[in-house]
PDB file of C-alpha atoms in Angstrom:
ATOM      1  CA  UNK X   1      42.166 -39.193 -35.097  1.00  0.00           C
ATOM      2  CA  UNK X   2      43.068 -35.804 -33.715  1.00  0.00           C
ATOM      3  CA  UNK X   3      40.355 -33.314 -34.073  1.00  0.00           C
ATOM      4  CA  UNK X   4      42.251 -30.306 -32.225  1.00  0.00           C
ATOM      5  CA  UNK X   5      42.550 -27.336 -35.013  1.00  0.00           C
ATOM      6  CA  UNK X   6      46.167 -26.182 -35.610  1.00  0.00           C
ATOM      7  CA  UNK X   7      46.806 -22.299 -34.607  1.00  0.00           C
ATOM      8  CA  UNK X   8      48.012 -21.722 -38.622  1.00  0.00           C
ATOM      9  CA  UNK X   9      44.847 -23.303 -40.051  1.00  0.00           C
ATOM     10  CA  UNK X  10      41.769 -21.289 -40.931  1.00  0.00           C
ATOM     11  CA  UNK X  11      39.685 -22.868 -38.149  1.00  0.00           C
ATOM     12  CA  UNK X  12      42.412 -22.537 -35.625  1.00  0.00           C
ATOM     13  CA  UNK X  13      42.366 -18.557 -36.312  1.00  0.00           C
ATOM     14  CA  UNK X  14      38.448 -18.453 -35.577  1.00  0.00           C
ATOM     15  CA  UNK X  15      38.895 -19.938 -32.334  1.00  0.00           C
ATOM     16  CA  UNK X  16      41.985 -17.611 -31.464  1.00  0.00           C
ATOM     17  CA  UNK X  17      39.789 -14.563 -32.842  1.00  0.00           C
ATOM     18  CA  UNK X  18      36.318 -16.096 -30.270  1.00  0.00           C
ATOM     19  CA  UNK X  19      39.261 -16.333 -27.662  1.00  0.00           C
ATOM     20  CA  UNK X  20      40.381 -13.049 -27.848  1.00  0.00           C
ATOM     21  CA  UNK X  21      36.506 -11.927 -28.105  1.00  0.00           C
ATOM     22  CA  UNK X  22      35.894 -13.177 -25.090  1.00  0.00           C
ATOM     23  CA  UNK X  23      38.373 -11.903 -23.153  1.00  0.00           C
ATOM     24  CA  UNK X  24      38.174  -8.346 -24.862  1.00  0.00           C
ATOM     25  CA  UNK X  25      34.405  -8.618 -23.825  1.00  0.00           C
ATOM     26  CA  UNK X  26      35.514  -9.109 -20.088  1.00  0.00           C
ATOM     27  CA  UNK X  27      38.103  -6.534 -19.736  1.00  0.00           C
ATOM     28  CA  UNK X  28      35.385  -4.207 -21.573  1.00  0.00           C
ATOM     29  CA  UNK X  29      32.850  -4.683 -18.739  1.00  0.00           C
ATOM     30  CA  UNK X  30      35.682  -3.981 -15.921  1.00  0.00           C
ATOM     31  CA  UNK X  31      35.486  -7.663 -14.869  1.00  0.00           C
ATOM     32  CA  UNK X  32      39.138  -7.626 -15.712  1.00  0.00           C
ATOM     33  CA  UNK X  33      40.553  -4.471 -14.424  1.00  0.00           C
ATOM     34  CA  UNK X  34      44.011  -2.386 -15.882  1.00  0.00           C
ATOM     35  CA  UNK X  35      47.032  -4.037 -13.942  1.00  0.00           C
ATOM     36  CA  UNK X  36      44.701  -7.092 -12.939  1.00  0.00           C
ATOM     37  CA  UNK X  37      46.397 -10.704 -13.643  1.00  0.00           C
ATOM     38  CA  UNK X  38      44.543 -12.780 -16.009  1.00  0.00           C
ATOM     39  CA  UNK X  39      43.686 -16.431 -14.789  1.00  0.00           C
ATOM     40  CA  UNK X  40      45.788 -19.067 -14.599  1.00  0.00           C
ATOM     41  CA  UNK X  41      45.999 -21.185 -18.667  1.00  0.00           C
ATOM     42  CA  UNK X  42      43.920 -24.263 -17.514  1.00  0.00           C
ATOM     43  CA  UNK X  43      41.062 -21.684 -16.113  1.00  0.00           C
ATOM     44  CA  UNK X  44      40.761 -20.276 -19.228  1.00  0.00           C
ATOM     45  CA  UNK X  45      41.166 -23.443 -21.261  1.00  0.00           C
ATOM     46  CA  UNK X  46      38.333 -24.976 -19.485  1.00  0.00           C
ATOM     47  CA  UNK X  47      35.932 -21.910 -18.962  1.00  0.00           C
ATOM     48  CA  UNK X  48      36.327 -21.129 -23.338  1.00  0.00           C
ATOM     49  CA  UNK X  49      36.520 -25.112 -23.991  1.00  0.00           C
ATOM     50  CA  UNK X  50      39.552 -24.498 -26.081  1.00  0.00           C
ATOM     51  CA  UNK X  51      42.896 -25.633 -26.548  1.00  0.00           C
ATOM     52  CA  UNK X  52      46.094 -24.121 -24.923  1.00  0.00           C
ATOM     53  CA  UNK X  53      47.791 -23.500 -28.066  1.00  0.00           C
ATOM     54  CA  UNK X  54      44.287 -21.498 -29.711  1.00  0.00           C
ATOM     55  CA  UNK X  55      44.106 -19.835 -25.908  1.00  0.00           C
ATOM     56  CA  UNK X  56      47.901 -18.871 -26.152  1.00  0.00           C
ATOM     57  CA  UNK X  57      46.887 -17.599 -29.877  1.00  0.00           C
ATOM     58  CA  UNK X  58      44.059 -15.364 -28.903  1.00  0.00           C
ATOM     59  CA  UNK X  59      45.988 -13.971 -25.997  1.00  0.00           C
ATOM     60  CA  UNK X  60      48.989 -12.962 -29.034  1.00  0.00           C
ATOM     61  CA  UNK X  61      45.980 -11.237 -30.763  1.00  0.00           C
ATOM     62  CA  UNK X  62      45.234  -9.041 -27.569  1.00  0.00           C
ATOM     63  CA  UNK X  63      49.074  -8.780 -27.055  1.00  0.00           C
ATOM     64  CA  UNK X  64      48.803  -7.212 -30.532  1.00  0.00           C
ATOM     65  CA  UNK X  65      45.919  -4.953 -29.861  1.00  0.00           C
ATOM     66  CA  UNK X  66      47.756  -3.739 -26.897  1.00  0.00           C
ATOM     67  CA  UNK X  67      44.708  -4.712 -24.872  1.00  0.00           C
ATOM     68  CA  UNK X  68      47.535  -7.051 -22.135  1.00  0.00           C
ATOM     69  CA  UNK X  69      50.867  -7.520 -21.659  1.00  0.00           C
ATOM     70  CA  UNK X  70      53.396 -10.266 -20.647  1.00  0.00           C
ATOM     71  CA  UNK X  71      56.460  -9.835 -19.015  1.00  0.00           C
ATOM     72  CA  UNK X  72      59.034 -12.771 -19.256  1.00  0.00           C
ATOM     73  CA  UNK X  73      57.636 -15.712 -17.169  1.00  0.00           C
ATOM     74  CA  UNK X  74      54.681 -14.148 -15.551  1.00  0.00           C
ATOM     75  CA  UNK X  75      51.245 -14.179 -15.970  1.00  0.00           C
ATOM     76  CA  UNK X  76      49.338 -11.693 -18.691  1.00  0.00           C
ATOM     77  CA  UNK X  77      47.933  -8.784 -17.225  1.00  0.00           C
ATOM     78  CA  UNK X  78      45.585  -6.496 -18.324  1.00  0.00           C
ATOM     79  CA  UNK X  79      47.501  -3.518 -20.264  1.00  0.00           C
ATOM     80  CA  UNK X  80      46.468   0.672 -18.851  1.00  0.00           C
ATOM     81  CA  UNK X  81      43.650   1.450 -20.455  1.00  0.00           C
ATOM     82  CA  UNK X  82      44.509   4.953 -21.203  1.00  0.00           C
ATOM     83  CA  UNK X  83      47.725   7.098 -21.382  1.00  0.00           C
ATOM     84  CA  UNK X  84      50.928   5.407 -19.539  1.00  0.00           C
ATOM     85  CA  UNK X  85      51.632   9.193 -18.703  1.00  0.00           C
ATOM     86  CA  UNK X  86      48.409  10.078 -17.063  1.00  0.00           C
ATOM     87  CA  UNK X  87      49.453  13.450 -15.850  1.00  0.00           C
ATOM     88  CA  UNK X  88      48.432  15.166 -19.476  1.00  0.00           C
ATOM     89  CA  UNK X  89      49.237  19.187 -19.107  1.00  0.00           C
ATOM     90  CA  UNK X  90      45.115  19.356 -18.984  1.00  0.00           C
ATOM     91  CA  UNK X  91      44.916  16.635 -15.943  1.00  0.00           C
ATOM     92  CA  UNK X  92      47.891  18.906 -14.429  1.00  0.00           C
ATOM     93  CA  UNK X  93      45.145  22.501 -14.935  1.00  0.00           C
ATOM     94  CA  UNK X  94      42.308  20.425 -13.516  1.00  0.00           C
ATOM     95  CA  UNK X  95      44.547  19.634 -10.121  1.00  0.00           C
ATOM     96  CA  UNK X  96      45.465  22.501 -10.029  1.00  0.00           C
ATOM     97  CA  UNK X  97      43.305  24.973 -10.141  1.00  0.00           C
ATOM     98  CA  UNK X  98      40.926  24.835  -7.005  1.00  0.00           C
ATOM     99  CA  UNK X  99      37.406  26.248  -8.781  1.00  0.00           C
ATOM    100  CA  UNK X 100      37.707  23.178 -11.068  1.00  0.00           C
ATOM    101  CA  UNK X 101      36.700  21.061  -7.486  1.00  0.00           C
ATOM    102  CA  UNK X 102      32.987  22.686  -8.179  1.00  0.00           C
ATOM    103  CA  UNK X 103      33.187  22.036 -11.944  1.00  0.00           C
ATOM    104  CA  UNK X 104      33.985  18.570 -10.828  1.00  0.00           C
ATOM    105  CA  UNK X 105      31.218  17.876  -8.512  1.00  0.00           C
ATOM    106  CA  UNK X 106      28.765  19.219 -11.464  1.00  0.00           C
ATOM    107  CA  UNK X 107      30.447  16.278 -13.955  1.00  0.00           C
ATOM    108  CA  UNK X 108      30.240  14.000 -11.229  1.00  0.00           C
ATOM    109  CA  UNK X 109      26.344  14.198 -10.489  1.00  0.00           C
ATOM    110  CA  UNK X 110      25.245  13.895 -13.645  1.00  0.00           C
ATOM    111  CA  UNK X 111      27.421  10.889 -14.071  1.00  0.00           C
ATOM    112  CA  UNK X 112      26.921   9.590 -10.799  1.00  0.00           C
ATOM    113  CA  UNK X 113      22.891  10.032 -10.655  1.00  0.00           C
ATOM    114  CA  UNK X 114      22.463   7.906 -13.715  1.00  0.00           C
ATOM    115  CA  UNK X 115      25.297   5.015 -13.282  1.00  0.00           C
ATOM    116  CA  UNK X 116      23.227   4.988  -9.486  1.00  0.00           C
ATOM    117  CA  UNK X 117      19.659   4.380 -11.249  1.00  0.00           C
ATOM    118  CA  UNK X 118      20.934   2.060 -13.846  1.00  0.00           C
ATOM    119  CA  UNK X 119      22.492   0.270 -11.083  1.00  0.00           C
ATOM    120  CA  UNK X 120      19.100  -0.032  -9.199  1.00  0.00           C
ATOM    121  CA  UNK X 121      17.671  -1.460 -12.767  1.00  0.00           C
ATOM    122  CA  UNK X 122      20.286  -3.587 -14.042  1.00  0.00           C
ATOM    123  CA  UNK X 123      22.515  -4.516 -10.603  1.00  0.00           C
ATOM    124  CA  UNK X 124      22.579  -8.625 -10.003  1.00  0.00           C
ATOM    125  CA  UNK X 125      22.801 -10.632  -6.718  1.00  0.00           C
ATOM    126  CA  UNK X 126      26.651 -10.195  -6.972  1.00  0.00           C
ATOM    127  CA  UNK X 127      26.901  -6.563  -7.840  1.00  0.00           C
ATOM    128  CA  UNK X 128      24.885  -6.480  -4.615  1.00  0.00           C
ATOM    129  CA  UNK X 129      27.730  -8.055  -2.738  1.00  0.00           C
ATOM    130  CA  UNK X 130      30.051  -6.325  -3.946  1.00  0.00           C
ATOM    131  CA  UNK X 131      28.289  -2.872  -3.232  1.00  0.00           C
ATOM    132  CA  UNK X 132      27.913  -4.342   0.181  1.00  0.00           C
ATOM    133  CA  UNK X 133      31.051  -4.942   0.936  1.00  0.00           C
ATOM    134  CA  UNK X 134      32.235  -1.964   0.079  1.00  0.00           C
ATOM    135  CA  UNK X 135      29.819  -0.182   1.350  1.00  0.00           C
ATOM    136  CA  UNK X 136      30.544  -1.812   4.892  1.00  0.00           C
ATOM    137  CA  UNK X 137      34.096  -1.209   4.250  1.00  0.00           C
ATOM    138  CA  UNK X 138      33.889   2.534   3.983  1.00  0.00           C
ATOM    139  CA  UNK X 139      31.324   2.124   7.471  1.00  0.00           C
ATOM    140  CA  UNK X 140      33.888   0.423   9.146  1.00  0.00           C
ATOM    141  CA  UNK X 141      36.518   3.300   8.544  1.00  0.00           C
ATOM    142  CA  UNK X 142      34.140   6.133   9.815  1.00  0.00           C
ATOM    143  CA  UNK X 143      34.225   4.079  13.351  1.00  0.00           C
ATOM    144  CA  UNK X 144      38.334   4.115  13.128  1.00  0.00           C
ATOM    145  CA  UNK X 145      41.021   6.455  13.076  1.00  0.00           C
ATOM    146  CA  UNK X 146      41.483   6.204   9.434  1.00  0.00           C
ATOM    147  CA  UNK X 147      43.257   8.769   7.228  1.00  0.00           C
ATOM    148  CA  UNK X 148      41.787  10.720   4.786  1.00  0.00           C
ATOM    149  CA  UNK X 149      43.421   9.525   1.997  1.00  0.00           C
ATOM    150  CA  UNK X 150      42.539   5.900   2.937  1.00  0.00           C
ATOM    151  CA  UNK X 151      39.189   6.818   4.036  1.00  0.00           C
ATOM    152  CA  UNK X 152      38.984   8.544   0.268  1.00  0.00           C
ATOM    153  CA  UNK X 153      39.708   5.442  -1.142  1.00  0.00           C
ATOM    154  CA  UNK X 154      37.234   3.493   0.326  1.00  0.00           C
ATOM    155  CA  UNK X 155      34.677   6.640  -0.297  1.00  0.00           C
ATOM    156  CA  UNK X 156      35.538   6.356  -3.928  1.00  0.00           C
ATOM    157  CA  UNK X 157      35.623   2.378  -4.629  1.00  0.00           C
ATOM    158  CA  UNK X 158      31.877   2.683  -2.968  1.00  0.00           C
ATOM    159  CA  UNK X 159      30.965   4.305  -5.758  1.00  0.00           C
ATOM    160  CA  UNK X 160      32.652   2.466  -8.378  1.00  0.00           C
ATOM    161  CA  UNK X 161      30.926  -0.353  -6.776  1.00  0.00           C
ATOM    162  CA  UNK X 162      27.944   0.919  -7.906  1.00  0.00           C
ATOM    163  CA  UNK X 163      28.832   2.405 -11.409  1.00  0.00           C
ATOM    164  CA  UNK X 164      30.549  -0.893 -12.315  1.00  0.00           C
ATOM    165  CA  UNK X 165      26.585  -2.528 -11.438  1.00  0.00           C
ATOM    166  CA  UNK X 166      25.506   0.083 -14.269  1.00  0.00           C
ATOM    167  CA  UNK X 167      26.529  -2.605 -16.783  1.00  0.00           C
ATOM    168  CA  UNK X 168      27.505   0.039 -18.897  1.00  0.00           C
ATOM    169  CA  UNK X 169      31.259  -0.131 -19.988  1.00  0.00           C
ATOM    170  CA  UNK X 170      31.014   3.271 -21.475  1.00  0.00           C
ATOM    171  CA  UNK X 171      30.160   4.598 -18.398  1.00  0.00           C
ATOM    172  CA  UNK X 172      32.504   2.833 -16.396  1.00  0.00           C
ATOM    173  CA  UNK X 173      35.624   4.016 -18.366  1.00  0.00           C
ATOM    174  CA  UNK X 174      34.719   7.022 -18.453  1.00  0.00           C
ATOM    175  CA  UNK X 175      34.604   7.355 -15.352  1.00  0.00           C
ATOM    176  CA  UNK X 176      37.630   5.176 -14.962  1.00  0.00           C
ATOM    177  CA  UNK X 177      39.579   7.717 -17.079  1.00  0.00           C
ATOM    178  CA  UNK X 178      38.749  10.633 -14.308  1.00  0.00           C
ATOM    179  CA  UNK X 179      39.922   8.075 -11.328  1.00  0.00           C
ATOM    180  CA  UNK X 180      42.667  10.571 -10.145  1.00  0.00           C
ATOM    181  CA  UNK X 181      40.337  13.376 -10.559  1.00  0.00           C
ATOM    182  CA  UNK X 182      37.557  12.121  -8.810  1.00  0.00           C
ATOM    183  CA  UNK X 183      39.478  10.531  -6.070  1.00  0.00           C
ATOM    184  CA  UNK X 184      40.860  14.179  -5.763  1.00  0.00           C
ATOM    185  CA  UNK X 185      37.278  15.597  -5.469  1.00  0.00           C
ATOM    186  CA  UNK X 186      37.067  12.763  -2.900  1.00  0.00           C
ATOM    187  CA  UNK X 187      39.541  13.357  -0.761  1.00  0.00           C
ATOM    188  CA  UNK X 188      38.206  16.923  -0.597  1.00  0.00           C
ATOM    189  CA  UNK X 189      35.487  16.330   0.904  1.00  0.00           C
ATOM    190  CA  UNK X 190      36.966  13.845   3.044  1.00  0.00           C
ATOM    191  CA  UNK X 191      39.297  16.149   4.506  1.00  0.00           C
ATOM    192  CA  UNK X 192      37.251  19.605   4.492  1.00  0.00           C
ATOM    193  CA  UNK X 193      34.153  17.502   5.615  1.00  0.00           C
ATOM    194  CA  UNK X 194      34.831  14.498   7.942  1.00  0.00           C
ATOM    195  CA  UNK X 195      36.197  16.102  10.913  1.00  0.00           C
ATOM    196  CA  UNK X 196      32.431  18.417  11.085  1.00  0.00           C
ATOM    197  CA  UNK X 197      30.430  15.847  12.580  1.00  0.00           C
ATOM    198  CA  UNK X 198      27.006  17.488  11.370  1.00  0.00           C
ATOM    199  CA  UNK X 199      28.850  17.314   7.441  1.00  0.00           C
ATOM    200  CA  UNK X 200      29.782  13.997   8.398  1.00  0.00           C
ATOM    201  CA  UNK X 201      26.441  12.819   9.489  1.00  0.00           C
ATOM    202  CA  UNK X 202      24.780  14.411   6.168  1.00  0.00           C
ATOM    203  CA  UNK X 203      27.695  12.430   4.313  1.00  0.00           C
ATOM    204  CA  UNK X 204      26.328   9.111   6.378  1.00  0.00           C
ATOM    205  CA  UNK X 205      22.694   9.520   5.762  1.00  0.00           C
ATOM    206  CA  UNK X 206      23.220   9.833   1.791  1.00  0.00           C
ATOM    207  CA  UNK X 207      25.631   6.981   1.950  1.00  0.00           C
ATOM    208  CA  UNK X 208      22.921   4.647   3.676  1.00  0.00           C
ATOM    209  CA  UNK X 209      20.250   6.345   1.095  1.00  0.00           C
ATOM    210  CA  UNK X 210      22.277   5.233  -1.956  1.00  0.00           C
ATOM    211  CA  UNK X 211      22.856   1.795  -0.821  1.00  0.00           C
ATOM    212  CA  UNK X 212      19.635   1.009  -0.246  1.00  0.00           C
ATOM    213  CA  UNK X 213      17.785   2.501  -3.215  1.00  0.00           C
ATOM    214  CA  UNK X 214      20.465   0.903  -5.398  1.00  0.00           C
ATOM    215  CA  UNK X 215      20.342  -2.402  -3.594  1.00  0.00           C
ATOM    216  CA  UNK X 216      16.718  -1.746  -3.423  1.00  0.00           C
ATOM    217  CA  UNK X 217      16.044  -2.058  -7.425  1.00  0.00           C
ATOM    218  CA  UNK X 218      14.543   1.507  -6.640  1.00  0.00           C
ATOM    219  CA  UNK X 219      15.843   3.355  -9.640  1.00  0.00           C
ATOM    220  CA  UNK X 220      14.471   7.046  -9.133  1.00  0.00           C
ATOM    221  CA  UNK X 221      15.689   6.718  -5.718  1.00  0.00           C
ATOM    222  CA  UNK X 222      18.939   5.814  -6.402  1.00  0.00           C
ATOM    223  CA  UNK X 223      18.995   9.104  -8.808  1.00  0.00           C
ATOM    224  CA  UNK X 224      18.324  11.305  -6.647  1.00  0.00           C
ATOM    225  CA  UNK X 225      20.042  10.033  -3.693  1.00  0.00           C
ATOM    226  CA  UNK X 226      23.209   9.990  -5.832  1.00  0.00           C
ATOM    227  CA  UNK X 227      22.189  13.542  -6.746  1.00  0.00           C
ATOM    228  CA  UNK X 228      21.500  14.700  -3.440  1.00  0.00           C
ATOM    229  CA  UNK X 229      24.763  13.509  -2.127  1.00  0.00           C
ATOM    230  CA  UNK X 230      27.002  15.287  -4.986  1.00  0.00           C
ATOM    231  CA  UNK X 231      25.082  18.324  -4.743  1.00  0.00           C
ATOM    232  CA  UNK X 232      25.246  18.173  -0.892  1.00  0.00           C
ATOM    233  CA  UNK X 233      28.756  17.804  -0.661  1.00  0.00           C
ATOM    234  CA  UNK X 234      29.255  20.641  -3.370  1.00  0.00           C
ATOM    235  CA  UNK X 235      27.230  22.730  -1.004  1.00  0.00           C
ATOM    236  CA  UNK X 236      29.340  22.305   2.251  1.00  0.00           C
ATOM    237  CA  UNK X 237      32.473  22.843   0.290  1.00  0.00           C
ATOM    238  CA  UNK X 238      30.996  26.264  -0.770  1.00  0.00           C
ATOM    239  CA  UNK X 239      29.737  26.937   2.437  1.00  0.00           C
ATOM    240  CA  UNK X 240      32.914  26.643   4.088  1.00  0.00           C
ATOM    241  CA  UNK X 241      34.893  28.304   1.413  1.00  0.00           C
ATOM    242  CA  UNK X 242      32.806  31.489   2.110  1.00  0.00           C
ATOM    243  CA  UNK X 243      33.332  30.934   5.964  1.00  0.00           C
ATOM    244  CA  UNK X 244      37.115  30.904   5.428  1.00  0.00           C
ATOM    245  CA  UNK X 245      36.950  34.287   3.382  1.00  0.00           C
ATOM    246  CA  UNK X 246      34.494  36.145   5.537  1.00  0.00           C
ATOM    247  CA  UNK X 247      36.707  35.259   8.255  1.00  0.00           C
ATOM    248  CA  UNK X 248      40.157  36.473   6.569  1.00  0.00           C
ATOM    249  CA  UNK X 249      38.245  39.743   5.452  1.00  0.00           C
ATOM    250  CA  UNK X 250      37.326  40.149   9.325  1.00  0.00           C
ATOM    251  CA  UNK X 251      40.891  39.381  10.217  1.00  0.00           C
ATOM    252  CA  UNK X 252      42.722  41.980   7.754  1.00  0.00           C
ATOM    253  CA  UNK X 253      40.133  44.402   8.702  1.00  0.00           C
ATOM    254  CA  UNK X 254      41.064  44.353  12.474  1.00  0.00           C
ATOM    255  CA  UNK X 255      44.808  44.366  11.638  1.00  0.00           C
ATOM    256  CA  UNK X 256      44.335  47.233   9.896  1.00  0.00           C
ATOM    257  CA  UNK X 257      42.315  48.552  13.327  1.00  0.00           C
ATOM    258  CA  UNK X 258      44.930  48.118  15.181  1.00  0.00           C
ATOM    259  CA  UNK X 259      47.528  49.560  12.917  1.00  0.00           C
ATOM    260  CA  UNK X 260      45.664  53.226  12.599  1.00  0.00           C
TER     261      UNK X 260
END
């Protein structure tokens, strides 16, 4: 007799809705990312225990809820989270306007310090590998003639690394939803920083301080190391900003100098 549940049937909807649960529950974590493929039909058939025609149900519901899409004869992919036009007139002000760098730094500490101690307190054996990895990744480019926009991106997917190990999908889309913003804040201090070897060693040592306090389980460690780092960088930006202006002052003065 066959026991498999038709798709129209009351008991076939249930296991479309668990289907589409499940998945929903993965995308929410950031296991599945935005523009990320979704396995292959018999992977998921075997991993939920379900048929292909209640799997091919549940992945209509999320079609629906505009949580993937399908193009013709390729695999589902997970749909953009957020706007499809992400440059919103307020995204366009923040880019824009240079103070918003330091306002930027402020948002990201706080966020940064406590995704970095609930990583410590909640990260598993794979976070850990993933953190690694990156971590070694973003290592590996400070001993080669990387550019700074490559170099940023590294800097930044550390640091998802570790928010992702927060286990907090809040968290992690929100600060998914600033990824241009903070990779711009990134790249800042890549390219302002990087090339000042004492900035660059200060950037180094919080690096290695992060990792291993997160990696560590050390939770108040990971705080403030995440903390110190932010407020570190925010520091040297300053710091040269002011540089730059006493210097122009100095400059117009003796122009005018040599004009009288």
């Amino acid at each position: 007799m066959n026991t498999t549940k038709q798709p129209g049937s009351p008991e076939g909807s249930r296991v479309a809705d668990r289907v589409a649960e499940r998945i929903e529950r993965l995308i929410s974590d950031s296991v599945l990312k935005p523009g990320q493929p979704l396995p292959s039909e018999r992977y998921l058939t075997e991993r939920l225990a379900v048929s292909r025609s209640a799997l091919r149900e549940g992945l209509k519901l999320l079609r629906g809820r505009g949580l993937i899409r399908t193009a013709q004869g390729k695999r589902s992919v997970v749909a953009n989270l957020l706007a499809e036009n992400g440059q919103t007139p307020m995204l366009h002000l923040l880019t824009t306007q240079p103070r918003t760098l330091y306002d930027l730094l402020e948002v990201r500490e706080f966020l940064e310090a406590e995704s970095a101690a609930l990583a410590a307190e909640r990260g598993t054996q794979a976070d850990h590998v993933l953190i690694k990895r990156r971590y070694e990744e973003l290592n590996a480019a400070g001993d080669q003639d990387t550019d700074a926009a490559e170099h940023a991106r590294l800097d930044h997917a550390f640091h998802l690394a570790i928010c992702e190990a927060s286990h907090n999908p809040v968290l992690v889309h929100t600060l998914g939803s600033l990824n241009d913003l903070m990779l711009s804040s990134v790249f800042a201090s890549i390219s302002n920083l990087y090339h000042r070897s004492a900035h660059k060693r200060q950037i180094d040592r919080h690096h290695a301080r992060l990792f291993k306090a997160v990696t560590g389980r050390l939770p108040d460690a990971a705080r403030r190391a995440a903390r110190e780092h932010i407020r570190g960088i925010r520091h040297s930006l300053l710091e040269i900003e002011q540089e730059e202006q006493r210097l122009f002052r100095a400059t117009l003065r003796l122009r005018s100098d040599e004009i009288l």
